[in-house]
Short mmCIF file of C-alpha atoms in Angstrom, two decimals:
data_model
loop_
_atom_site.label_atom_id
_atom_site.label_comp_id
_atom_site.label_asym_id
_atom_site.label_seq_id
_atom_site.Cartn_x
_atom_site.Cartn_y
_atom_site.Cartn_z
CA MET A 18 -15.26 -22.66 16.06
CA SER A 19 -15.13 -18.84 15.87
CA ASN A 20 -15.52 -16.73 12.77
CA ASP A 21 -11.86 -15.75 12.84
CA ALA A 22 -10.74 -14.40 9.47
CA VAL A 23 -7.46 -16.09 8.64
CA ILE A 24 -4.84 -15.51 5.98
CA ILE A 25 -3.88 -18.58 3.98
CA ASP A 26 -1.55 -17.00 1.45
CA VAL A 27 -0.47 -13.67 -0.07
CA VAL A 28 1.25 -13.27 -3.43
CA ARG A 29 2.40 -10.38 -5.59
CA THR A 30 4.10 -9.58 -8.84
CA PRO A 31 7.56 -8.09 -8.82
CA SER A 32 7.51 -4.29 -8.77
CA GLY A 33 8.04 -2.83 -12.22
CA ARG A 34 9.08 0.73 -12.98
CA GLY A 35 5.86 2.56 -13.80
CA LYS A 36 6.92 4.17 -17.04
CA ALA A 37 7.47 3.23 -20.65
CA GLY A 38 10.12 0.52 -20.86
CA GLY A 39 9.45 -0.75 -17.34
CA ALA A 40 9.60 -4.52 -16.95
CA LEU A 41 5.82 -4.87 -16.62
CA SER A 42 4.74 -1.92 -18.77
CA GLY A 43 3.77 -4.14 -21.69
CA VAL A 44 1.32 -6.18 -19.61
CA HIS A 45 -2.33 -5.10 -19.46
CA PRO A 46 -3.31 -4.38 -15.82
CA ALA A 47 -6.20 -6.87 -15.96
CA ASP A 48 -3.71 -9.52 -17.03
CA LEU A 49 -1.32 -8.55 -14.23
CA LEU A 50 -4.08 -9.05 -11.68
CA ALA A 51 -5.33 -12.24 -13.36
CA GLY A 52 -1.83 -13.69 -13.01
CA VAL A 53 -1.68 -13.34 -9.23
CA LEU A 54 -5.28 -14.55 -8.83
CA GLY A 55 -4.53 -17.69 -10.82
CA GLU A 56 -1.31 -18.32 -8.92
CA LEU A 57 -3.10 -17.94 -5.59
CA LEU A 58 -5.53 -20.69 -6.58
CA ALA A 59 -2.81 -22.98 -7.95
CA ARG A 60 -0.53 -22.65 -4.93
CA ASN A 61 -3.35 -23.64 -2.59
CA ASP A 62 -5.10 -26.16 -4.84
CA LEU A 63 -8.35 -24.24 -4.41
CA ASP A 64 -11.43 -24.70 -6.55
CA PRO A 65 -12.29 -21.14 -7.70
CA ALA A 66 -16.01 -21.99 -7.58
CA LEU A 67 -15.69 -21.97 -3.78
CA VAL A 68 -14.72 -18.30 -3.68
CA ASP A 69 -17.62 -16.17 -2.46
CA ASP A 70 -16.25 -12.84 -3.67
CA VAL A 71 -13.15 -11.09 -5.00
CA ILE A 72 -12.60 -7.55 -3.74
CA GLY A 73 -9.91 -5.53 -5.48
CA GLY A 74 -8.31 -2.15 -5.04
CA CYS A 75 -7.47 0.21 -7.90
CA VAL A 76 -7.03 3.97 -7.76
CA SER A 77 -7.13 5.15 -11.38
CA GLN A 78 -10.27 3.37 -12.54
CA VAL A 79 -10.20 4.78 -16.06
CA GLY A 80 -9.02 3.55 -19.45
CA GLU A 81 -7.49 0.08 -19.19
CA GLN A 82 -8.35 -0.01 -15.49
CA ALA A 83 -12.02 0.90 -15.91
CA ASN A 84 -15.19 -1.20 -15.96
CA ASN A 85 -14.60 -3.03 -12.64
CA ILE A 86 -11.14 -4.39 -13.38
CA THR A 87 -11.44 -6.93 -10.54
CA ARG A 88 -14.30 -8.74 -12.30
CA THR A 89 -12.41 -8.58 -15.61
CA ALA A 90 -9.29 -10.04 -13.99
CA LEU A 91 -11.03 -12.93 -12.24
CA LEU A 92 -12.78 -13.94 -15.47
CA SER A 93 -9.45 -13.62 -17.28
CA ALA A 94 -7.92 -15.93 -14.67
CA GLY A 95 -10.48 -18.62 -15.47
CA PHE A 96 -12.78 -18.27 -12.47
CA PRO A 97 -16.31 -19.49 -13.17
CA ASP A 98 -18.71 -16.71 -14.05
CA SER A 99 -20.60 -17.37 -10.80
CA VAL A 100 -17.80 -15.63 -8.83
CA PRO A 101 -18.47 -11.90 -8.40
CA GLY A 102 -15.93 -9.11 -8.09
CA ALA A 103 -15.90 -5.51 -6.91
CA THR A 104 -13.33 -2.74 -7.20
CA VAL A 105 -12.84 -0.20 -4.42
CA ASP A 106 -10.97 3.09 -4.22
CA ARG A 107 -9.57 4.33 -0.93
CA GLN A 108 -6.66 5.87 -2.76
CA CYS A 109 -3.30 4.36 -1.72
CA GLY A 110 -5.04 2.13 0.83
CA SER A 111 -7.42 0.58 -1.71
CA SER A 112 -6.28 -3.03 -1.43
CA GLN A 113 -5.72 -2.72 2.32
CA GLN A 114 -9.35 -1.65 2.50
CA ALA A 115 -10.27 -4.56 0.23
CA ALA A 116 -8.59 -6.92 2.72
CA SER A 117 -10.46 -5.27 5.59
CA PHE A 118 -13.78 -5.62 3.80
CA ALA A 119 -12.96 -9.25 3.00
CA ALA A 120 -11.95 -10.13 6.56
CA GLN A 121 -14.86 -8.26 8.09
CA GLY A 122 -17.22 -10.15 5.78
CA VAL A 123 -15.79 -13.43 7.04
CA ILE A 124 -16.05 -12.33 10.67
CA ALA A 125 -19.68 -11.30 10.09
CA GLY A 126 -20.48 -14.67 8.55
CA ALA A 127 -21.20 -13.25 5.09
CA TYR A 128 -18.25 -15.05 3.45
CA ASP A 129 -16.50 -18.37 3.86
CA ILE A 130 -13.76 -17.71 1.31
CA VAL A 131 -12.85 -14.35 -0.22
CA ILE A 132 -9.88 -12.96 -2.10
CA ALA A 133 -8.61 -9.41 -1.49
CA CYS A 134 -6.37 -8.01 -4.19
CA GLY A 135 -5.22 -4.91 -6.01
CA VAL A 136 -3.56 -3.65 -9.15
CA GLU A 137 -2.10 -0.49 -10.64
CA SER A 138 -0.28 -0.05 -13.93
CA MET A 139 1.11 3.44 -13.57
CA SER A 140 2.99 3.14 -16.85
CA ARG A 141 -0.23 2.55 -18.80
CA VAL A 142 -2.70 4.57 -16.70
CA PRO A 143 -0.67 7.55 -15.49
CA LEU A 144 -1.04 9.09 -12.06
CA GLY A 145 -3.86 11.63 -12.11
CA SER A 146 -5.77 10.01 -14.96
CA SER A 147 -8.88 9.62 -12.81
CA LEU A 148 -8.76 13.33 -11.92
CA GLY A 149 -9.39 14.39 -15.50
CA ALA A 150 -5.74 15.07 -16.27
CA ALA A 151 -6.45 14.53 -19.95
CA ASP A 152 -9.05 17.31 -19.98
CA ALA A 153 -8.38 20.48 -17.99
CA ARG A 154 -12.08 21.32 -18.06
CA GLN A 155 -12.90 18.40 -15.76
CA ASP A 156 -13.16 19.19 -12.04
CA PRO A 157 -13.48 16.26 -9.61
CA PHE A 158 -14.55 18.48 -6.71
CA GLY A 159 -17.43 20.86 -7.35
CA SER A 160 -18.54 24.20 -5.93
CA LEU A 161 -19.16 23.14 -2.31
CA MET A 162 -15.68 21.64 -1.97
CA HIS A 163 -14.17 24.82 -3.39
CA GLU A 164 -16.18 26.86 -0.87
CA ARG A 165 -14.80 24.80 2.00
CA TYR A 166 -11.21 24.99 0.72
CA PRO A 167 -11.10 28.30 -1.19
CA GLU A 168 -7.32 28.30 -1.59
CA GLY A 169 -7.50 24.80 -3.03
CA LEU A 170 -5.96 21.52 -1.97
CA VAL A 171 -2.52 20.41 -3.10
CA ASN A 172 -0.84 17.29 -4.44
CA GLN A 173 0.75 14.80 -2.09
CA GLY A 174 4.25 16.06 -2.75
CA VAL A 175 3.34 19.48 -1.40
CA SER A 176 1.63 17.82 1.57
CA ALA A 177 4.89 16.02 2.26
CA GLU A 178 6.73 19.36 2.15
CA LEU A 179 4.26 20.83 4.66
CA ILE A 180 4.93 17.85 6.96
CA ASN A 181 8.69 18.39 6.65
CA ALA A 182 8.25 22.02 7.67
CA ARG A 183 5.88 21.34 10.58
CA TRP A 184 8.01 18.53 12.07
CA ASP A 185 11.36 20.01 11.00
CA ILE A 186 12.48 16.97 9.03
CA GLY A 187 15.62 17.90 7.13
CA ARG A 188 16.79 16.85 3.68
CA ASP A 189 19.63 14.78 5.12
CA GLU A 190 17.22 12.82 7.33
CA LEU A 191 14.88 12.20 4.39
CA ASP A 192 17.69 11.01 2.15
CA ALA A 193 19.18 8.81 4.89
CA PHE A 194 15.83 7.08 5.32
CA ALA A 195 15.54 6.56 1.56
CA ALA A 196 19.02 5.03 1.42
CA ARG A 197 18.03 2.78 4.35
CA SER A 198 14.98 1.57 2.43
CA HIS A 199 17.05 0.54 -0.57
CA ALA A 200 19.74 -1.07 1.57
CA LEU A 201 17.23 -3.12 3.58
CA ALA A 202 15.29 -4.16 0.47
CA ALA A 203 18.46 -5.14 -1.39
CA ALA A 204 19.65 -7.21 1.58
CA ALA A 205 16.24 -8.89 1.89
CA ALA A 206 16.21 -9.70 -1.81
CA ALA A 207 19.72 -11.15 -1.61
CA ARG A 208 18.63 -13.39 1.29
CA GLY A 209 15.63 -14.60 -0.70
CA ASP A 210 13.16 -13.01 1.72
CA PHE A 211 10.72 -12.09 -1.05
CA ALA A 212 10.76 -15.49 -2.76
CA ARG A 213 7.62 -16.75 -1.03
CA GLU A 214 5.54 -13.71 -1.99
CA ILE A 215 6.71 -12.96 -5.53
CA VAL A 216 5.21 -14.78 -8.51
CA ALA A 217 6.82 -14.57 -11.92
CA VAL A 218 5.29 -12.49 -14.71
CA THR A 219 5.81 -13.12 -18.41
CA ALA A 220 6.46 -9.72 -19.97
CA SER A 221 5.24 -8.71 -23.41
CA ASP A 222 8.65 -9.52 -24.91
CA GLY A 223 8.57 -13.04 -23.45
CA MET A 224 11.03 -12.31 -20.66
CA ILE A 225 10.22 -13.83 -17.26
CA VAL A 226 10.27 -11.14 -14.57
CA THR A 227 11.03 -12.49 -11.09
CA ALA A 228 12.66 -9.61 -9.18
CA ASP A 229 11.69 -6.12 -8.10
CA GLU A 230 12.91 -3.62 -10.66
CA THR A 231 12.61 -0.66 -8.31
CA ILE A 232 15.32 -1.63 -5.80
CA ARG A 233 18.55 0.32 -6.33
CA ALA A 234 21.18 -1.48 -4.28
CA GLY A 235 23.84 1.16 -4.93
CA THR A 236 21.84 4.09 -3.55
CA THR A 237 23.98 6.39 -1.42
CA LEU A 238 23.49 9.66 0.43
CA ASP A 239 25.73 11.35 -2.13
CA SER A 240 23.66 10.12 -5.07
CA LEU A 241 20.45 11.23 -3.39
CA ALA A 242 21.87 14.62 -2.42
CA GLY A 243 22.31 15.54 -6.08
CA LEU A 244 18.60 15.28 -6.89
CA LYS A 245 16.52 18.43 -7.31
CA PRO A 246 13.21 19.08 -5.52
CA ALA A 247 10.37 17.44 -7.42
CA PHE A 248 7.36 19.57 -6.51
CA HIS A 249 8.59 23.17 -6.46
CA SER A 250 6.88 25.70 -8.71
CA GLU A 251 6.79 29.48 -8.65
CA LYS A 252 3.06 29.46 -7.95
CA LEU A 253 3.39 27.05 -5.03
CA ALA A 254 6.41 28.90 -3.68
CA GLU A 255 4.33 32.08 -3.63
CA ARG A 256 1.53 30.32 -1.73
CA PHE A 257 3.91 28.57 0.71
CA PRO A 258 6.85 30.98 1.09
CA ASP A 259 8.26 29.21 4.16
CA LEU A 260 8.87 25.88 2.43
CA ASP A 261 12.43 25.11 1.35
CA TRP A 262 11.45 22.11 -0.84
CA ARG A 263 13.15 18.92 0.33
CA ILE A 264 11.14 16.20 -1.46
CA THR A 265 12.87 14.62 -4.45
CA ALA A 266 12.32 11.59 -6.63
CA GLY A 267 14.89 9.82 -4.46
CA ASN A 268 13.12 10.20 -1.11
CA SER A 269 9.69 9.45 -2.60
CA SER A 270 8.14 6.19 -3.75
CA PRO A 271 8.54 5.63 -7.51
CA LEU A 272 5.78 5.21 -10.07
CA THR A 273 5.19 1.47 -10.13
CA ASP A 274 3.36 -1.33 -11.94
CA GLY A 275 2.20 -4.31 -9.89
CA ALA A 276 -0.56 -6.54 -8.58
CA SER A 277 -1.09 -8.58 -5.41
CA ALA A 278 -3.68 -10.87 -3.84
CA ALA A 279 -4.50 -12.46 -0.47
CA LEU A 280 -6.54 -15.61 0.20
CA ILE A 281 -8.74 -15.04 3.24
CA MET A 282 -11.28 -17.42 4.78
CA SER A 283 -12.90 -18.46 8.01
CA ALA A 284 -10.86 -20.65 10.33
CA GLU A 285 -13.63 -23.24 10.09
CA LYS A 286 -13.48 -23.37 6.28
CA ALA A 287 -9.69 -23.59 6.33
CA ALA A 288 -9.90 -26.60 8.63
CA ALA A 289 -12.52 -28.24 6.41
CA LEU A 290 -10.28 -27.78 3.34
CA GLY A 291 -7.13 -28.94 5.12
CA LEU A 292 -5.44 -25.56 4.64
CA THR A 293 -3.12 -24.14 7.30
CA PRO A 294 -3.78 -20.53 8.34
CA ARG A 295 -0.67 -18.40 8.60
CA ALA A 296 -2.19 -15.49 10.52
CA ARG A 297 -5.51 -14.03 11.60
CA PHE A 298 -6.87 -10.52 11.36
CA HIS A 299 -6.83 -9.06 14.86
CA SER A 300 -8.01 -5.44 14.56
CA PHE A 301 -8.98 -2.77 12.03
CA ALA A 302 -9.15 1.02 11.99
CA VAL A 303 -9.70 3.74 9.43
CA THR A 304 -9.66 7.48 9.93
CA GLY A 305 -9.86 10.78 8.11
CA SER A 306 -7.30 13.55 8.51
CA ASP A 307 -6.55 17.08 7.31
CA PRO A 308 -6.75 16.86 3.48
CA LEU A 309 -4.11 19.58 3.11
CA LEU A 310 -1.51 17.70 5.16
CA MET A 311 -3.14 14.53 3.80
CA LEU A 312 -0.41 12.06 4.81
CA THR A 313 -0.56 12.27 8.61
CA GLY A 314 -3.60 10.02 9.09
CA VAL A 315 -1.31 7.10 9.89
CA ILE A 316 -0.74 8.63 13.33
CA PRO A 317 -4.37 8.78 14.58
CA ALA A 318 -5.16 5.52 12.75
CA THR A 319 -2.38 3.76 14.66
CA ARG A 320 -3.47 5.24 17.98
CA ARG A 321 -7.06 4.19 17.29
CA ILE A 322 -6.20 0.61 16.37
CA LEU A 323 -3.85 0.14 19.33
CA ASP A 324 -6.58 1.36 21.63
CA ARG A 325 -9.11 -1.02 20.08
CA ALA A 326 -6.67 -3.91 20.22
CA ARG A 327 -5.65 -3.07 23.81
CA LEU A 328 -2.03 -3.24 22.75
CA GLY A 329 0.88 -0.85 23.09
CA ILE A 330 3.27 0.06 20.30
CA ASP A 331 5.96 -2.09 21.94
CA ASP A 332 3.66 -5.13 21.75
CA ILE A 333 3.92 -4.99 17.95
CA ASP A 334 6.79 -7.00 16.52
CA ALA A 335 6.94 -5.44 13.04
CA TYR A 336 5.49 -2.28 11.52
CA GLU A 337 4.79 -1.71 7.83
CA VAL A 338 4.23 2.03 7.35
CA ASN A 339 3.91 2.82 3.67
CA GLU A 340 6.78 4.94 2.39
CA ALA A 341 4.81 7.18 0.06
CA PHE A 342 7.44 9.76 1.03
CA ALA A 343 10.24 9.35 3.56
CA CYS A 344 8.64 11.88 5.91
CA VAL A 345 5.56 9.68 6.47
CA PRO A 346 7.22 6.81 8.39
CA LEU A 347 9.65 9.28 9.99
CA VAL A 348 6.93 11.46 11.51
CA TRP A 349 4.93 8.34 12.41
CA GLN A 350 7.92 6.88 14.26
CA ARG A 351 8.58 10.16 16.02
CA GLU A 352 4.98 10.61 17.19
CA LEU A 353 4.45 6.96 18.27
CA GLY A 354 7.88 6.42 19.81
CA ALA A 355 8.21 3.23 17.78
CA ASP A 356 11.34 1.09 17.60
CA MET A 357 13.07 2.03 14.34
CA ALA A 358 14.50 -1.50 14.01
CA ARG A 359 10.96 -2.88 13.64
CA LEU A 360 9.93 -0.27 11.03
CA ASN A 361 9.83 -1.59 7.46
CA PRO A 362 12.62 -4.08 8.21
CA ARG A 363 12.69 -5.36 4.61
CA GLY A 364 12.61 -1.88 3.10
CA GLY A 365 9.51 -0.06 2.00
CA ALA A 366 7.85 1.57 -0.96
CA ILE A 367 10.79 3.89 -1.70
CA ALA A 368 12.66 0.76 -2.77
CA LEU A 369 9.90 -1.80 -3.32
CA GLY A 370 7.59 0.50 -5.25
CA HIS A 371 4.09 1.84 -4.71
CA ALA A 372 1.68 0.43 -7.29
CA LEU A 373 -1.16 2.41 -5.70
CA GLY A 374 -4.09 0.00 -5.79
CA SER A 375 -1.86 -3.00 -5.09
CA SER A 376 0.23 -1.66 -2.23
CA GLY A 377 -2.07 -2.65 0.63
CA THR A 378 -1.99 -6.37 -0.07
CA ARG A 379 1.69 -6.11 -1.05
CA LEU A 380 2.49 -4.75 2.41
CA LEU A 381 0.32 -7.45 3.99
CA GLY A 382 2.38 -10.19 2.37
CA THR A 383 5.71 -8.62 3.27
CA LEU A 384 4.55 -8.15 6.87
CA LEU A 385 3.32 -11.74 7.14
CA ASN A 386 6.59 -13.15 5.83
CA GLU A 387 8.61 -10.94 8.20
CA LEU A 388 6.60 -12.18 11.21
CA GLU A 389 7.14 -15.79 10.15
CA SER A 390 10.87 -15.26 9.64
CA SER A 391 11.43 -13.39 12.90
CA GLY A 392 9.00 -15.39 15.03
CA GLY A 393 7.03 -12.27 15.89
CA ARG A 394 3.41 -12.44 16.98
CA TYR A 395 1.77 -9.12 16.05
CA GLY A 396 2.24 -7.03 12.92
CA LEU A 397 0.87 -3.56 12.21
CA GLN A 398 0.24 -2.19 8.74
CA THR A 399 -0.79 1.42 8.11
CA MET A 400 -1.17 3.44 4.94
CA CYS A 401 -1.62 7.17 4.30
CA GLU A 402 -4.13 7.97 1.59
CA GLY A 403 -5.03 10.75 -0.81
CA GLY A 404 -7.63 13.21 0.41
CA GLY A 405 -6.53 12.82 4.03
CA MET A 406 -7.30 9.30 5.24
CA ALA A 407 -5.48 6.25 6.61
CA ASN A 408 -6.08 2.55 7.19
CA ALA A 409 -4.53 0.46 9.92
CA THR A 410 -4.58 -3.32 10.35
CA ILE A 411 -3.12 -5.62 13.00
CA ILE A 412 -2.53 -9.27 12.18
CA GLU A 413 -1.51 -12.05 14.54
CA ARG A 414 0.77 -14.83 13.34
CA LEU A 415 -0.57 -18.34 14.00
#
């Protein structure tokens, strides 16, 4: 039997608003991740001692998310101390990269069973914490980076504005896509489409959280049109005088708390344990891109993985392109000529949230469940990442 890396199960928490008072904001991030790890074992009646490794994604690895949070979470979940854990940072694609590392380890014969996972509590560890936001004297770059980019890099919101200007994506188009995301996610939730992937979380006040808090079913173009640009400043306007500032909180992904995990193993081990694989990993790609535009790497990453897989875009039955900002899937769709009906058919991160380190395995679960529901064979997942990078993964439903 081949060393195919197969997916047995993928679970996630609901998406909580990543600010004080959010549904999951009272839960320590290690406990959030421990909850999905424990549920993954329980749902599949798996002895945790059989797990060769746990690889987790987390972006802001400081404060409550420091000290290898993946190892902390697996011990908190009751795994024996013989099970190791590692935490990786490929920015927004951290847990997608964790899944790639896990699957590639299985394919290489280094693992029989491995869990890929991710977590981010953006309410408790704010965005930018790992960049020294608490101390303006800290510089994550250094002199050589400043020499290469003397004008300085920019935040992702400005990168999104640069994309809008280069591809002429208007405010109405951005807002229409954001409204689409909420409408699709709300419809999917009403149908129960997320029931198989979501596991309940007990909040700090004892409430049981079972639904995504970030979906706004009543979102309309009119409500989005009233929002002000989120990233404009006089200094940035002076540097980029041609931008007319179209990115708002409404056409961007919200700050989010969440965790997710995927059980991955060799096809041979799954057969020995009597577990039924739901899909296999087909192809992988990762690429760097212009760190000023930053968010466009999904385009070359998709082209690279399709070439490696010897597939065309029309061979793919569902696409999950992370909605960090509405312009990312829009420019991706425009450049690839992809079928809009197959793009984020259950909504995306604008509605479902973007808990940075968790999003990769969250998208994997949503994609897998969509393929099973629709009867599709191939699914493509791609994620833009801070610093100008992107991951792409193709899975094949079994």
